[in-house]
Amino acid sequence: METITRAMREHGAPRLVAISGAGVLVPGDHLSSVRTLLLLLSKYVALATEREAEINRASELEWVLARPPRIVPGPATGSYRVMPDRVPSPNISQGDVADLMLKCAAGSEWVRRAPIPGYGARLPPSP
């Protein structure tokens, strides 16, 4: 990730839209018991991807780190929700992840943030 951010800076590319997973924690995240268990089971993968997130946060880039839960085959439905701090559902379609990535590349709503897409009812913000 350090090489990518350095090359982007050298070539004047201002925005990085990357994909990680819902297991990557960022400050302010809400941890459900299921999410805590999954993090324990995937500890080493989570540590490596959290390091990537730290590099992004320390850079001057306009970064977005999309953190989908389990990605399943399927088209874009447009019916997903995006949460800043918790997982709205256990899975999301490939098409909806692609839709989110394109929106993040074109818009500014999620710049320097790590959105988590999913389906289901809108959850209240964490306290």
Short mmCIF file of C-alpha atoms in Angstrom, two decimals:
data_model
loop_
_atom_site.label_atom_id
_atom_site.label_comp_id
_atom_site.label_asym_id
_atom_site.label_seq_id
_atom_site.Cartn_x
_atom_site.Cartn_y
_atom_site.Cartn_z
CA MET A 1 0.00 0.00 0.00
CA GLU A 2 2.88 2.37 0.72
CA THR A 3 4.16 1.89 -2.84
CA ILE A 4 0.72 2.61 -4.27
CA THR A 5 0.19 5.77 -2.24
CA ARG A 6 3.70 7.01 -3.12
CA ALA A 7 3.13 6.38 -6.85
CA MET A 8 -0.25 8.12 -6.70
CA ARG A 9 1.32 11.15 -5.06
CA GLU A 10 4.15 11.25 -7.64
CA HIS A 11 1.71 11.06 -10.56
CA GLY A 12 -0.91 13.42 -9.16
CA ALA A 13 -3.67 10.82 -8.72
CA PRO A 14 -5.76 12.26 -5.87
CA ARG A 15 -8.21 9.47 -5.02
CA LEU A 16 -7.83 5.84 -4.07
CA VAL A 17 -10.96 3.69 -3.87
CA ALA A 18 -9.98 0.35 -2.37
CA ILE A 19 -11.88 -2.67 -1.18
CA SER A 20 -11.25 -4.53 2.03
CA GLY A 21 -13.73 -6.35 4.22
CA ALA A 22 -16.19 -5.71 7.01
CA GLY A 23 -13.68 -7.27 9.40
CA VAL A 24 -11.36 -4.29 9.14
CA LEU A 25 -11.97 -1.98 12.05
CA VAL A 26 -11.75 1.78 11.95
CA PRO A 27 -12.08 4.15 14.90
CA GLY A 28 -15.72 4.47 15.98
CA ASP A 29 -16.90 1.08 14.70
CA HIS A 30 -19.69 -0.75 16.53
CA LEU A 31 -18.76 -4.35 17.39
CA SER A 32 -21.52 -6.94 17.54
CA SER A 33 -20.77 -10.31 19.14
CA VAL A 34 -20.79 -11.99 15.71
CA ARG A 35 -18.35 -9.45 14.30
CA THR A 36 -16.05 -9.90 17.31
CA LEU A 37 -16.04 -13.68 16.79
CA LEU A 38 -15.27 -13.30 13.08
CA LEU A 39 -12.39 -10.96 13.88
CA LEU A 40 -10.92 -13.50 16.29
CA LEU A 41 -11.15 -16.25 13.66
CA SER A 42 -9.50 -14.13 10.96
CA LYS A 43 -6.99 -12.33 13.17
CA TYR A 44 -3.97 -12.34 10.83
CA VAL A 45 -5.85 -11.27 7.72
CA ALA A 46 -7.51 -8.50 9.71
CA LEU A 47 -4.14 -7.27 11.03
CA ALA A 48 -2.69 -7.00 7.52
CA THR A 49 -5.69 -5.15 6.14
CA GLU A 50 -5.84 -2.85 9.17
CA ARG A 51 -2.23 -1.89 8.39
CA GLU A 52 -3.32 -0.93 4.86
CA ALA A 53 -6.09 1.21 6.34
CA GLU A 54 -3.57 2.92 8.64
CA ILE A 55 -1.36 3.77 5.65
CA ASN A 56 -4.36 5.28 3.87
CA ARG A 57 -5.35 7.34 6.91
CA ALA A 58 -1.79 8.67 7.25
CA SER A 59 -1.62 9.71 3.58
CA GLU A 60 -2.87 12.95 2.08
CA LEU A 61 -4.90 11.03 -0.52
CA GLU A 62 -8.65 11.24 -0.90
CA TRP A 63 -9.11 7.59 0.01
CA VAL A 64 -12.22 5.46 0.40
CA LEU A 65 -11.98 1.97 1.86
CA ALA A 66 -15.14 0.04 1.04
CA ARG A 67 -15.67 -2.74 3.61
CA PRO A 68 -18.33 -5.11 2.30
CA PRO A 69 -19.35 -8.21 4.23
CA ARG A 70 -19.37 -11.53 2.32
CA ILE A 71 -19.67 -10.81 -1.41
CA VAL A 72 -22.06 -13.14 -3.25
CA PRO A 73 -22.75 -13.51 -6.99
CA GLY A 74 -25.47 -11.23 -8.26
CA PRO A 75 -26.32 -8.09 -10.17
CA ALA A 76 -26.58 -4.56 -8.89
CA THR A 77 -29.95 -4.09 -7.19
CA GLY A 78 -29.49 -0.55 -5.92
CA SER A 79 -31.31 -1.57 -2.74
CA TYR A 80 -28.29 -1.69 -0.45
CA ARG A 81 -27.60 0.67 2.44
CA VAL A 82 -24.25 2.04 3.51
CA MET A 83 -23.26 2.38 7.16
CA PRO A 84 -20.18 4.11 8.54
CA ASP A 85 -19.69 1.98 11.64
CA ARG A 86 -21.53 -1.35 11.54
CA VAL A 87 -22.43 -4.22 9.22
CA PRO A 88 -26.02 -3.84 7.96
CA SER A 89 -26.28 -7.47 6.73
CA PRO A 90 -24.16 -10.61 6.35
CA ASN A 91 -23.71 -10.36 2.56
CA ILE A 92 -23.99 -8.17 -0.54
CA SER A 93 -24.01 -8.86 -4.28
CA GLN A 94 -21.01 -8.29 -6.55
CA GLY A 95 -23.06 -5.83 -8.57
CA ASP A 96 -23.94 -3.71 -5.56
CA VAL A 97 -20.30 -3.64 -4.40
CA ALA A 98 -19.29 -2.47 -7.89
CA ASP A 99 -22.02 0.19 -7.77
CA LEU A 100 -20.73 1.48 -4.43
CA MET A 101 -17.13 1.57 -5.70
CA LEU A 102 -18.15 3.63 -8.74
CA LYS A 103 -20.16 6.03 -6.58
CA CYS A 104 -17.19 6.44 -4.24
CA ALA A 105 -14.87 7.13 -7.18
CA ALA A 106 -17.18 9.81 -8.57
CA GLY A 107 -18.56 11.39 -5.39
CA SER A 108 -17.20 12.84 -2.18
CA GLU A 109 -19.61 11.56 0.49
CA TRP A 110 -17.27 8.79 1.71
CA VAL A 111 -13.85 10.43 1.17
CA ARG A 112 -11.44 9.53 4.02
CA ARG A 113 -14.02 7.10 5.38
CA ALA A 114 -14.63 3.35 5.28
CA PRO A 115 -18.25 2.59 4.31
CA ILE A 116 -19.86 -0.80 4.94
CA PRO A 117 -22.60 -1.73 2.43
CA GLY A 118 -25.36 -4.27 3.00
CA TYR A 119 -29.10 -4.89 2.92
CA GLY A 120 -31.82 -4.64 5.53
CA ALA A 121 -33.37 -2.03 7.74
CA ARG A 122 -31.42 1.11 8.50
CA LEU A 123 -29.74 0.69 11.85
CA PRO A 124 -29.52 3.54 14.33
CA PRO A 125 -26.10 5.18 14.67
CA SER A 126 -23.97 3.84 17.47
CA PRO A 127 -23.90 5.90 20.68
#
